[in-house]
mmCIF file with all atom_site columns, C-alpha atoms in Angstrom:
data_model
loop_
_atom_site.group_PDB
_atom_site.id
_atom_site.type_symbol
_atom_site.label_atom_id
_atom_site.label_alt_id
_atom_site.label_comp_id
_atom_site.label_asym_id
_atom_site.label_entity_id
_atom_site.label_seq_id
_atom_site.pdbx_PDB_ins_code
_atom_site.Cartn_x
_atom_site.Cartn_y
_atom_site.Cartn_z
_atom_site.occupancy
_atom_site.B_iso_or_equiv
_atom_site.pdbx_formal_charge
_atom_site.auth_seq_id
_atom_site.auth_comp_id
_atom_site.auth_asym_id
_atom_site.auth_atom_id
_atom_site.pdbx_PDB_model_num
ATOM 1   C CA . MET A 1 1   ? 70.882 21.509 -24.551 1.00 57.00 ? 179 MET A CA 1
ATOM 2   C CA . LYS A 1 2   ? 68.451 20.650 -27.355 1.00 56.00 ? 180 LYS A CA 1
ATOM 3   C CA . LYS A 1 3   ? 65.819 19.787 -24.743 1.00 58.00 ? 181 LYS A CA 1
ATOM 4   C CA . LEU A 1 4   ? 66.289 23.152 -23.032 1.00 48.00 ? 182 LEU A CA 1
ATOM 5   C CA . ILE A 1 5   ? 65.977 25.005 -26.333 1.00 55.00 ? 183 ILE A CA 1
ATOM 6   C CA . GLY A 1 6   ? 62.855 22.978 -27.157 1.00 49.00 ? 184 GLY A CA 1
ATOM 7   C CA . VAL A 1 7   ? 61.288 23.821 -23.797 1.00 46.00 ? 185 VAL A CA 1
ATOM 8   C CA . LEU A 1 8   ? 62.143 27.506 -24.157 1.00 46.00 ? 186 LEU A CA 1
ATOM 9   C CA . PHE A 1 9   ? 60.715 27.529 -27.680 1.00 49.00 ? 187 PHE A CA 1
ATOM 10  C CA . SER A 1 10  ? 57.489 25.916 -26.421 1.00 49.00 ? 188 SER A CA 1
ATOM 11  C CA . ILE A 1 11  ? 57.189 28.515 -23.667 1.00 50.00 ? 189 ILE A CA 1
ATOM 12  C CA . LEU A 1 12  ? 57.762 31.303 -26.189 1.00 49.00 ? 190 LEU A CA 1
ATOM 13  C CA . ILE A 1 13  ? 55.056 29.944 -28.527 1.00 47.00 ? 191 ILE A CA 1
ATOM 14  C CA . SER A 1 14  ? 52.610 29.466 -25.634 1.00 45.00 ? 192 SER A CA 1
ATOM 15  C CA . SER A 1 15  ? 53.149 32.959 -24.302 1.00 45.00 ? 193 SER A CA 1
ATOM 16  C CA . SER A 1 16  ? 52.749 34.355 -27.810 1.00 45.00 ? 194 SER A CA 1
ATOM 17  C CA . LEU A 1 17  ? 49.401 32.592 -28.198 1.00 45.00 ? 195 LEU A CA 1
ATOM 18  C CA . PHE A 1 18  ? 48.307 33.830 -24.780 1.00 46.00 ? 196 PHE A CA 1
ATOM 19  C CA . ALA A 1 19  ? 49.295 37.380 -25.698 1.00 48.00 ? 197 ALA A CA 1
ATOM 20  C CA . GLN A 1 20  ? 47.202 37.188 -28.862 1.00 47.00 ? 198 GLN A CA 1
ATOM 21  C CA . THR A 1 21  ? 44.218 35.917 -26.870 1.00 48.00 ? 199 THR A CA 1
ATOM 22  C CA . SER A 1 22  ? 44.635 38.570 -24.196 1.00 54.00 ? 200 SER A CA 1
ATOM 23  C CA . GLN A 1 23  ? 44.430 41.304 -26.819 1.00 86.00 ? 201 GLN A CA 1
ATOM 24  C CA . ILE A 1 24  ? 40.933 40.509 -28.093 1.00 96.00 ? 202 ILE A CA 1
ATOM 25  C CA . TYR A 1 25  ? 39.424 43.027 -25.677 1.00 97.00 ? 203 TYR A CA 1
ATOM 26  C CA . LYS A 1 26  ? 41.389 46.180 -24.944 1.00 97.00 ? 204 LYS A CA 1
ATOM 27  C CA . PRO A 1 27  ? 40.751 47.665 -21.483 1.00 96.00 ? 205 PRO A CA 1
ATOM 28  C CA . GLU A 1 28  ? 42.528 50.884 -22.482 1.00 97.00 ? 206 GLU A CA 1
ATOM 29  C CA . ALA A 1 29  ? 40.287 51.446 -25.521 1.00 97.00 ? 207 ALA A CA 1
ATOM 30  C CA . ASN A 1 30  ? 37.780 54.283 -25.590 1.00 98.00 ? 208 ASN A CA 1
ATOM 31  C CA . ALA A 1 31  ? 34.687 52.176 -26.286 1.00 98.00 ? 209 ALA A CA 1
ATOM 32  C CA . LYS A 1 32  ? 32.411 55.178 -26.676 1.00 98.00 ? 210 LYS A CA 1
ATOM 33  C CA . ALA A 1 33  ? 34.632 56.706 -29.372 1.00 98.00 ? 211 ALA A CA 1
ATOM 34  C CA . GLU A 1 34  ? 35.071 53.342 -31.125 1.00 98.00 ? 212 GLU A CA 1
ATOM 35  C CA . ILE A 1 35  ? 31.309 52.818 -31.208 1.00 98.00 ? 213 ILE A CA 1
ATOM 36  C CA . GLN A 1 36  ? 30.707 56.331 -32.548 1.00 98.00 ? 214 GLN A CA 1
ATOM 37  C CA . GLN A 1 37  ? 33.255 55.726 -35.319 1.00 98.00 ? 215 GLN A CA 1
ATOM 38  C CA . ALA A 1 38  ? 31.741 52.331 -36.149 1.00 98.00 ? 216 ALA A CA 1
ATOM 39  C CA . VAL A 1 39  ? 28.245 53.855 -36.338 1.00 98.00 ? 217 VAL A CA 1
ATOM 40  C CA . LYS A 1 40  ? 29.439 56.621 -38.646 1.00 98.00 ? 218 LYS A CA 1
ATOM 41  C CA . GLN A 1 41  ? 31.168 54.097 -40.890 1.00 98.00 ? 219 GLN A CA 1
ATOM 42  C CA . ALA A 1 42  ? 28.171 51.709 -40.792 1.00 98.00 ? 220 ALA A CA 1
ATOM 43  C CA . LYS A 1 43  ? 25.815 54.463 -41.908 1.00 98.00 ? 221 LYS A CA 1
ATOM 44  C CA . ALA A 1 44  ? 28.079 55.295 -44.845 1.00 98.00 ? 222 ALA A CA 1
ATOM 45  C CA . GLU A 1 45  ? 28.442 51.622 -45.810 1.00 98.00 ? 223 GLU A CA 1
ATOM 46  C CA . GLY A 1 46  ? 24.835 50.510 -45.257 1.00 97.00 ? 224 GLY A CA 1
ATOM 47  C CA . LYS A 1 47  ? 25.810 48.181 -42.418 1.00 98.00 ? 225 LYS A CA 1
ATOM 48  C CA . HIS A 1 48  ? 24.892 47.656 -38.790 1.00 98.00 ? 226 HIS A CA 1
ATOM 49  C CA . VAL A 1 49  ? 27.219 47.721 -35.787 1.00 98.00 ? 227 VAL A CA 1
ATOM 50  C CA . PHE A 1 50  ? 27.803 44.539 -33.827 1.00 98.00 ? 228 PHE A CA 1
ATOM 51  C CA . LEU A 1 51  ? 29.023 45.065 -30.277 1.00 98.00 ? 229 LEU A CA 1
ATOM 52  C CA . GLN A 1 52  ? 30.652 42.041 -28.702 1.00 98.00 ? 230 GLN A CA 1
ATOM 53  C CA . ILE A 1 53  ? 30.831 42.825 -25.001 1.00 98.00 ? 231 ILE A CA 1
ATOM 54  C CA . GLY A 1 54  ? 33.089 40.765 -22.774 1.00 98.00 ? 232 GLY A CA 1
ATOM 55  C CA . GLY A 1 55  ? 36.620 40.452 -21.567 1.00 97.00 ? 233 GLY A CA 1
ATOM 56  C CA . ASN A 1 56  ? 39.865 38.582 -21.932 1.00 97.00 ? 234 ASN A CA 1
ATOM 57  C CA . TRP A 1 57  ? 39.074 36.832 -18.625 1.00 96.00 ? 235 TRP A CA 1
ATOM 58  C CA . CYS A 1 58  ? 35.960 35.209 -20.159 1.00 97.00 ? 236 CYS A CA 1
ATOM 59  C CA . PRO A 1 59  ? 36.491 31.806 -21.848 1.00 96.00 ? 237 PRO A CA 1
ATOM 60  C CA . TRP A 1 60  ? 33.190 32.027 -23.763 1.00 97.00 ? 238 TRP A CA 1
ATOM 61  C CA . CYS A 1 61  ? 34.137 35.486 -25.065 1.00 97.00 ? 239 CYS A CA 1
ATOM 62  C CA . ILE A 1 62  ? 37.401 34.099 -26.420 1.00 97.00 ? 240 ILE A CA 1
ATOM 63  C CA . LYS A 1 63  ? 35.579 31.042 -27.848 1.00 97.00 ? 241 LYS A CA 1
ATOM 64  C CA . PHE A 1 64  ? 33.096 33.234 -29.699 1.00 98.00 ? 242 PHE A CA 1
ATOM 65  C CA . HIS A 1 65  ? 35.836 35.425 -31.167 1.00 98.00 ? 243 HIS A CA 1
ATOM 66  C CA . ARG A 1 66  ? 37.754 32.364 -32.396 1.00 97.00 ? 244 ARG A CA 1
ATOM 67  C CA . PHE A 1 67  ? 34.569 30.680 -33.620 1.00 98.00 ? 245 PHE A CA 1
ATOM 68  C CA . VAL A 1 68  ? 33.653 33.595 -35.887 1.00 98.00 ? 246 VAL A CA 1
ATOM 69  C CA . GLU A 1 69  ? 37.229 34.138 -37.054 1.00 97.00 ? 247 GLU A CA 1
ATOM 70  C CA . ASN A 1 70  ? 37.610 30.459 -38.002 1.00 98.00 ? 248 ASN A CA 1
ATOM 71  C CA . ASP A 1 71  ? 34.269 29.968 -39.774 1.00 98.00 ? 249 ASP A CA 1
ATOM 72  C CA . SER A 1 72  ? 34.744 31.451 -43.247 1.00 98.00 ? 250 SER A CA 1
ATOM 73  C CA . GLU A 1 73  ? 31.024 31.642 -44.076 1.00 98.00 ? 251 GLU A CA 1
ATOM 74  C CA . ILE A 1 74  ? 30.113 33.433 -40.852 1.00 98.00 ? 252 ILE A CA 1
ATOM 75  C CA . LYS A 1 75  ? 33.174 35.693 -41.018 1.00 98.00 ? 253 LYS A CA 1
ATOM 76  C CA . ALA A 1 76  ? 32.368 36.736 -44.592 1.00 98.00 ? 254 ALA A CA 1
ATOM 77  C CA . PHE A 1 77  ? 28.745 37.473 -43.676 1.00 98.00 ? 255 PHE A CA 1
ATOM 78  C CA . VAL A 1 78  ? 29.763 39.520 -40.642 1.00 98.00 ? 256 VAL A CA 1
ATOM 79  C CA . ASP A 1 79  ? 32.351 41.485 -42.616 1.00 98.00 ? 257 ASP A CA 1
ATOM 80  C CA . ALA A 1 80  ? 29.796 42.263 -45.335 1.00 98.00 ? 258 ALA A CA 1
ATOM 81  C CA . ASN A 1 81  ? 27.018 43.364 -42.968 1.00 98.00 ? 259 ASN A CA 1
ATOM 82  C CA . PHE A 1 82  ? 28.474 44.620 -39.696 1.00 98.00 ? 260 PHE A CA 1
ATOM 83  C CA . ASN A 1 83  ? 31.176 46.808 -38.251 1.00 98.00 ? 261 ASN A CA 1
ATOM 84  C CA . VAL A 1 84  ? 32.356 44.970 -35.161 1.00 98.00 ? 262 VAL A CA 1
ATOM 85  C CA . VAL A 1 85  ? 33.429 46.623 -31.918 1.00 98.00 ? 263 VAL A CA 1
ATOM 86  C CA . LYS A 1 86  ? 34.678 44.558 -29.012 1.00 98.00 ? 264 LYS A CA 1
ATOM 87  C CA . VAL A 1 87  ? 33.661 46.389 -25.848 1.00 98.00 ? 265 VAL A CA 1
ATOM 88  C CA . ASN A 1 88  ? 35.773 45.511 -22.838 1.00 98.00 ? 266 ASN A CA 1
ATOM 89  C CA . TYR A 1 89  ? 34.296 44.627 -19.465 1.00 98.00 ? 267 TYR A CA 1
ATOM 90  C CA . SER A 1 90  ? 36.945 43.885 -16.868 1.00 97.00 ? 268 SER A CA 1
ATOM 91  C CA . LYS A 1 91  ? 38.204 45.079 -13.511 1.00 96.00 ? 269 LYS A CA 1
ATOM 92  C CA . GLU A 1 92  ? 40.488 47.495 -15.409 1.00 96.00 ? 270 GLU A CA 1
ATOM 93  C CA . ASN A 1 93  ? 37.624 49.076 -17.332 1.00 96.00 ? 271 ASN A CA 1
ATOM 94  C CA . LYS A 1 94  ? 33.972 48.087 -17.008 1.00 97.00 ? 272 LYS A CA 1
ATOM 95  C CA . ASN A 1 95  ? 32.732 50.704 -19.489 1.00 98.00 ? 273 ASN A CA 1
ATOM 96  C CA . LEU A 1 96  ? 29.713 51.266 -17.263 1.00 98.00 ? 274 LEU A CA 1
ATOM 97  C CA . ASP A 1 97  ? 28.714 54.506 -19.015 1.00 98.00 ? 275 ASP A CA 1
ATOM 98  C CA . VAL A 1 98  ? 28.584 52.686 -22.363 1.00 98.00 ? 276 VAL A CA 1
ATOM 99  C CA . LEU A 1 99  ? 26.659 49.756 -20.888 1.00 98.00 ? 277 LEU A CA 1
ATOM 100 C CA . LYS A 1 100 ? 24.191 52.129 -19.238 1.00 98.00 ? 278 LYS A CA 1
ATOM 101 C CA . SER A 1 101 ? 23.552 53.782 -22.616 1.00 97.00 ? 279 SER A CA 1
ATOM 102 C CA . LEU A 1 102 ? 22.802 50.302 -24.029 1.00 98.00 ? 280 LEU A CA 1
ATOM 103 C CA . ASP A 1 103 ? 20.268 49.502 -21.269 1.00 97.00 ? 281 ASP A CA 1
ATOM 104 C CA . TYR A 1 104 ? 22.603 47.296 -19.220 1.00 98.00 ? 282 TYR A CA 1
ATOM 105 C CA . PRO A 1 105 ? 23.233 44.309 -21.502 1.00 98.00 ? 283 PRO A CA 1
ATOM 106 C CA . GLN A 1 106 ? 25.596 42.790 -18.908 1.00 97.00 ? 284 GLN A CA 1
ATOM 107 C CA . ARG A 1 107 ? 22.495 41.455 -17.155 1.00 97.00 ? 285 ARG A CA 1
ATOM 108 C CA . PHE A 1 108 ? 22.678 38.541 -19.628 1.00 97.00 ? 286 PHE A CA 1
ATOM 109 C CA . GLY A 1 109 ? 26.253 37.596 -18.730 1.00 97.00 ? 287 GLY A CA 1
ATOM 110 C CA . PHE A 1 110 ? 29.219 37.515 -21.074 1.00 98.00 ? 288 PHE A CA 1
ATOM 111 C CA . PRO A 1 111 ? 29.707 37.608 -23.886 1.00 98.00 ? 289 PRO A CA 1
ATOM 112 C CA . VAL A 1 112 ? 26.634 39.602 -24.725 1.00 98.00 ? 290 VAL A CA 1
ATOM 113 C CA . PHE A 1 113 ? 25.878 41.040 -28.130 1.00 98.00 ? 291 PHE A CA 1
ATOM 114 C CA . VAL A 1 114 ? 24.242 44.330 -29.049 1.00 98.00 ? 292 VAL A CA 1
ATOM 115 C CA . VAL A 1 115 ? 23.246 45.344 -32.561 1.00 98.00 ? 293 VAL A CA 1
ATOM 116 C CA . LEU A 1 116 ? 23.032 49.029 -33.486 1.00 98.00 ? 294 LEU A CA 1
ATOM 117 C CA . ASN A 1 117 ? 21.689 50.417 -36.722 1.00 97.00 ? 295 ASN A CA 1
ATOM 118 C CA . GLY A 1 118 ? 23.479 53.034 -38.824 1.00 96.00 ? 296 GLY A CA 1
ATOM 119 C CA . ASN A 1 119 ? 21.974 55.771 -36.648 1.00 97.00 ? 297 ASN A CA 1
ATOM 120 C CA . GLY A 1 120 ? 23.464 54.280 -33.497 1.00 98.00 ? 298 GLY A CA 1
ATOM 121 C CA . GLU A 1 121 ? 20.094 53.081 -32.194 1.00 98.00 ? 299 GLU A CA 1
ATOM 122 C CA . ARG A 1 122 ? 20.065 49.806 -30.285 1.00 98.00 ? 300 ARG A CA 1
ATOM 123 C CA . ILE A 1 123 ? 17.894 47.378 -32.212 1.00 97.00 ? 301 ILE A CA 1
ATOM 124 C CA . HIS A 1 124 ? 18.716 44.131 -30.423 1.00 98.00 ? 302 HIS A CA 1
ATOM 125 C CA . THR A 1 125 ? 20.472 42.659 -27.405 1.00 98.00 ? 303 THR A CA 1
ATOM 126 C CA . GLN A 1 126 ? 21.361 38.969 -27.540 1.00 97.00 ? 304 GLN A CA 1
ATOM 127 C CA . ASN A 1 127 ? 22.177 36.548 -24.760 1.00 96.00 ? 305 ASN A CA 1
ATOM 128 C CA . SER A 1 128 ? 24.965 34.456 -26.292 1.00 97.00 ? 306 SER A CA 1
ATOM 129 C CA . ALA A 1 129 ? 23.745 31.290 -24.550 1.00 96.00 ? 307 ALA A CA 1
ATOM 130 C CA . TYR A 1 130 ? 20.990 30.989 -27.180 1.00 96.00 ? 308 TYR A CA 1
ATOM 131 C CA . LEU A 1 131 ? 23.663 30.463 -29.822 1.00 97.00 ? 309 LEU A CA 1
ATOM 132 C CA . GLU A 1 132 ? 25.181 27.434 -28.093 1.00 95.00 ? 310 GLU A CA 1
ATOM 133 C CA . LYS A 1 133 ? 24.558 23.751 -28.562 1.00 95.00 ? 311 LYS A CA 1
ATOM 134 C CA . ASP A 1 134 ? 26.231 20.856 -26.748 1.00 94.00 ? 312 ASP A CA 1
ATOM 135 C CA . GLY A 1 135 ? 28.838 23.036 -25.033 1.00 93.00 ? 313 GLY A CA 1
ATOM 136 C CA . ALA A 1 136 ? 29.933 24.987 -28.114 1.00 96.00 ? 314 ALA A CA 1
ATOM 137 C CA . TYR A 1 137 ? 28.674 27.698 -30.435 1.00 98.00 ? 315 TYR A CA 1
ATOM 138 C CA . ASP A 1 138 ? 26.391 26.341 -33.131 1.00 97.00 ? 316 ASP A CA 1
ATOM 139 C CA . SER A 1 139 ? 27.213 27.454 -36.693 1.00 97.00 ? 317 SER A CA 1
ATOM 140 C CA . LYS A 1 140 ? 23.604 27.404 -37.878 1.00 97.00 ? 318 LYS A CA 1
ATOM 141 C CA . GLU A 1 141 ? 22.346 29.400 -34.896 1.00 98.00 ? 319 GLU A CA 1
ATOM 142 C CA . VAL A 1 142 ? 25.141 31.975 -35.081 1.00 98.00 ? 320 VAL A CA 1
ATOM 143 C CA . LEU A 1 143 ? 24.703 32.526 -38.816 1.00 98.00 ? 321 LEU A CA 1
ATOM 144 C CA . LEU A 1 144 ? 20.917 32.710 -38.416 1.00 98.00 ? 322 LEU A CA 1
ATOM 145 C CA . PHE A 1 145 ? 21.336 35.305 -35.666 1.00 98.00 ? 323 PHE A CA 1
ATOM 146 C CA . TYR A 1 146 ? 23.532 37.479 -37.869 1.00 98.00 ? 324 TYR A CA 1
ATOM 147 C CA . LYS A 1 147 ? 21.182 37.089 -40.829 1.00 98.00 ? 325 LYS A CA 1
ATOM 148 C CA . GLN A 1 148 ? 18.115 38.008 -38.761 1.00 97.00 ? 326 GLN A CA 1
ATOM 149 C CA . TRP A 1 149 ? 19.753 41.253 -37.585 1.00 98.00 ? 327 TRP A CA 1
ATOM 150 C CA . SER A 1 150 ? 21.447 42.201 -40.833 1.00 98.00 ? 328 SER A CA 1
ATOM 151 C CA . PRO A 1 151 ? 20.499 45.430 -42.636 1.00 97.00 ? 329 PRO A CA 1
ATOM 152 C CA . LYS A 1 152 ? 18.749 43.467 -45.395 1.00 96.00 ? 330 LYS A CA 1
ATOM 153 C CA . ALA A 1 153 ? 16.581 41.553 -42.904 1.00 96.00 ? 331 ALA A CA 1
ATOM 154 C CA . LEU A 1 154 ? 15.390 44.811 -41.368 1.00 93.00 ? 332 LEU A CA 1
ATOM 155 C CA . ALA A 1 155 ? 14.960 46.754 -44.606 1.00 91.00 ? 333 ALA A CA 1
ATOM 156 C CA . PRO A 1 156 ? 11.293 47.512 -45.336 1.00 88.00 ? 334 PRO A CA 1
ATOM 157 C CA . SER A 1 157 ? 11.953 46.941 -49.042 1.00 87.00 ? 335 SER A CA 1
ATOM 158 C CA . THR A 1 158 ? 12.657 43.283 -48.282 1.00 83.00 ? 336 THR A CA 1
ATOM 159 C CA . TYR A 1 159 ? 9.057  42.860 -47.143 1.00 83.00 ? 337 TYR A CA 1
ATOM 160 C CA . HIS A 1 160 ? 7.280  45.181 -49.558 1.00 72.00 ? 338 HIS A CA 1
ATOM 161 C CA . LYS A 1 161 ? 8.225  42.787 -52.351 1.00 62.00 ? 339 LYS A CA 1
ATOM 162 C CA . GLN A 1 162 ? 6.481  39.971 -50.472 1.00 59.00 ? 340 GLN A CA 1
ATOM 163 C CA . GLU A 1 163 ? 3.278  41.977 -50.099 1.00 55.00 ? 341 GLU A CA 1
ATOM 164 C CA . ARG A 1 164 ? 2.784  42.371 -53.850 1.00 53.00 ? 342 ARG A CA 1
#
Protein backbone atom coordinates (compact mmCIF):
# COMPACT_ATOMS: atom_id res chain seq x y z
CA MET A 1 0.00 0.00 0.00
CA LYS A 2 2.84 2.39 0.86
CA LYS A 3 4.41 1.67 -2.53
CA LEU A 4 1.15 2.49 -4.31
CA ILE A 5 0.78 5.75 -2.40
CA GLY A 6 4.41 6.61 -3.21
CA VAL A 7 3.86 5.94 -6.91
CA LEU A 8 0.65 7.98 -6.95
CA PHE A 9 2.40 10.83 -5.14
CA SER A 10 5.25 10.76 -7.69
CA ILE A 11 2.76 10.88 -10.56
CA LEU A 12 0.96 13.80 -8.91
CA ILE A 13 4.22 15.75 -8.46
CA SER A 14 5.31 15.00 -12.05
CA SER A 15 2.01 16.08 -13.52
CA SER A 16 2.10 19.23 -11.41
CA LEU A 17 5.55 20.11 -12.74
CA PHE A 18 4.40 19.41 -16.29
CA ALA A 19 1.36 21.63 -15.79
CA GLN A 20 3.58 24.47 -14.61
CA THR A 21 5.83 24.05 -17.65
CA SER A 22 2.89 23.88 -20.03
CA GLN A 23 1.63 27.23 -18.77
CA ILE A 24 4.67 29.31 -19.74
CA TYR A 25 3.06 30.21 -23.07
CA LYS A 26 -0.70 30.70 -23.15
CA PRO A 27 -2.32 29.89 -26.51
CA GLU A 28 -5.56 31.55 -25.40
CA ALA A 29 -3.85 34.86 -24.57
CA ASN A 30 -4.46 37.94 -26.67
CA ALA A 31 -0.83 38.66 -27.54
CA LYS A 32 -1.62 41.92 -29.30
CA ALA A 33 -3.42 43.31 -26.24
CA GLU A 34 -0.70 42.05 -23.88
CA ILE A 35 1.99 43.72 -25.98
CA GLN A 36 0.05 47.00 -26.12
CA GLN A 37 -0.32 46.95 -22.32
CA ALA A 38 3.37 46.13 -21.84
CA VAL A 39 4.38 48.99 -24.16
CA LYS A 40 2.16 51.45 -22.30
CA GLN A 41 3.60 50.33 -18.97
CA ALA A 42 7.18 50.35 -20.32
CA LYS A 43 6.82 53.93 -21.52
CA ALA A 44 5.57 55.02 -18.10
CA GLU A 45 8.37 53.14 -16.31
CA GLY A 46 11.25 53.99 -18.67
CA LYS A 47 11.69 50.37 -19.71
CA HIS A 48 11.71 48.36 -22.92
CA VAL A 49 9.48 45.42 -23.81
CA PHE A 50 11.03 41.99 -24.24
CA LEU A 51 8.98 39.58 -26.32
CA GLN A 52 9.88 35.93 -25.85
CA ILE A 53 8.23 34.13 -28.75
CA GLY A 54 7.85 30.37 -28.61
CA GLY A 55 5.64 27.63 -27.32
CA ASN A 56 5.19 25.02 -24.65
CA TRP A 57 6.13 22.38 -27.26
CA CYS A 58 9.63 23.91 -27.61
CA PRO A 59 12.31 22.54 -25.23
CA TRP A 60 14.63 25.52 -25.82
CA CYS A 61 11.79 27.93 -25.03
CA ILE A 62 11.21 26.19 -21.71
CA LYS A 63 14.98 26.10 -21.03
CA PHE A 64 15.30 29.83 -21.62
CA HIS A 65 12.37 30.64 -19.34
CA ARG A 66 13.84 28.49 -16.55
CA PHE A 67 17.34 29.83 -17.16
CA VAL A 68 16.28 33.44 -16.65
CA GLU A 69 14.01 32.62 -13.71
CA ASN A 70 16.80 30.72 -11.93
CA ASP A 71 19.64 33.20 -12.49
CA SER A 72 19.13 35.93 -9.89
CA GLU A 73 21.44 38.46 -11.55
CA ILE A 74 19.82 38.12 -14.97
CA LYS A 75 16.30 38.03 -13.50
CA ALA A 76 16.92 41.21 -11.50
CA PHE A 77 18.32 43.00 -14.56
CA VAL A 78 15.38 41.93 -16.72
CA ASP A 79 12.84 42.97 -14.09
CA ALA A 80 14.49 46.39 -13.74
CA ASN A 81 14.73 47.10 -17.48
CA PHE A 82 12.07 45.18 -19.37
CA ASN A 83 8.41 44.27 -19.33
CA VAL A 84 8.30 40.69 -20.56
CA VAL A 85 5.57 39.23 -22.75
CA LYS A 86 5.63 35.59 -23.75
CA VAL A 87 4.05 35.36 -27.19
CA ASN A 88 2.66 31.94 -28.01
CA TYR A 89 3.36 30.16 -31.27
CA SER A 90 1.65 26.79 -31.48
CA LYS A 91 -0.87 24.88 -33.55
CA GLU A 92 -3.59 26.31 -31.26
CA ASN A 93 -2.56 29.91 -31.89
CA LYS A 94 0.31 31.00 -34.13
CA ASN A 95 -0.28 34.73 -33.58
CA LEU A 96 0.55 35.31 -37.23
CA ASP A 97 -0.84 38.87 -37.23
CA VAL A 98 1.47 39.80 -34.35
CA LEU A 99 4.46 38.12 -35.98
CA LYS A 100 3.74 39.88 -39.27
CA SER A 101 3.75 43.23 -37.45
CA LEU A 102 7.19 42.31 -36.04
CA ASP A 103 8.61 41.49 -39.50
CA TYR A 104 8.34 37.71 -39.15
CA PRO A 105 10.80 36.90 -36.35
CA GLN A 106 9.85 33.20 -36.56
CA ARG A 107 12.28 32.94 -39.47
CA PHE A 108 15.01 32.52 -36.82
CA GLY A 109 13.33 29.55 -35.12
CA PHE A 110 12.20 29.36 -31.52
CA PRO A 111 12.56 30.83 -29.10
CA VAL A 112 13.12 34.15 -30.77
CA PHE A 113 13.37 37.45 -28.96
CA VAL A 114 12.11 40.87 -29.99
CA VAL A 115 12.85 44.09 -28.15
CA LEU A 116 10.44 47.02 -28.40
CA ASN A 117 11.03 50.50 -27.06
CA GLY A 118 8.51 52.43 -24.97
CA ASN A 119 6.80 53.60 -28.15
CA GLY A 120 6.22 50.04 -29.32
CA GLU A 121 8.82 50.27 -32.08
CA ARG A 122 10.82 47.14 -32.82
CA ILE A 123 14.46 47.91 -32.11
CA HIS A 124 15.95 44.42 -32.25
CA THR A 125 15.23 40.81 -33.15
CA GLN A 126 17.51 38.16 -31.68
CA ASN A 127 18.13 34.59 -32.76
CA SER A 128 18.42 32.77 -29.42
CA ALA A 129 21.10 30.42 -30.78
CA TYR A 130 23.66 33.22 -30.37
CA LEU A 131 23.12 33.08 -26.62
CA GLU A 132 24.05 29.40 -26.33
CA LYS A 133 27.32 27.73 -25.52
CA ASP A 134 28.03 24.01 -25.24
CA GLY A 135 24.37 22.98 -25.46
CA ALA A 136 23.03 25.45 -22.89
CA TYR A 137 22.34 29.15 -22.49
CA ASP A 138 25.43 31.09 -21.51
CA SER A 139 25.01 33.47 -18.55
CA LYS A 140 27.53 36.01 -19.82
CA GLU A 141 26.02 36.12 -23.31
CA VAL A 142 22.44 36.37 -22.05
CA LEU A 143 23.24 39.15 -19.60
CA LEU A 144 25.29 40.99 -22.24
CA PHE A 145 22.37 40.74 -24.67
CA TYR A 146 19.97 42.25 -22.15
CA LYS A 147 22.45 44.98 -21.23
CA GLN A 148 23.07 45.91 -24.87
CA TRP A 149 19.33 46.36 -25.51
CA SER A 150 18.43 48.00 -22.22
CA PRO A 151 17.03 51.55 -22.15
CA LYS A 152 20.27 52.88 -20.66
CA ALA A 153 22.39 51.35 -23.44
CA LEU A 154 20.26 53.06 -26.07
CA ALA A 155 19.88 56.40 -24.30
CA PRO A 156 21.71 59.20 -26.14
CA SER A 157 22.70 60.71 -22.78
CA THR A 158 24.83 57.64 -22.11
CA TYR A 159 27.04 58.56 -25.06
CA HIS A 160 26.98 62.35 -24.82
CA LYS A 161 28.93 62.04 -21.58
CA GLN A 162 31.63 60.09 -23.43
CA GLU A 163 31.95 62.76 -26.11
CA ARG A 164 32.92 65.49 -23.64
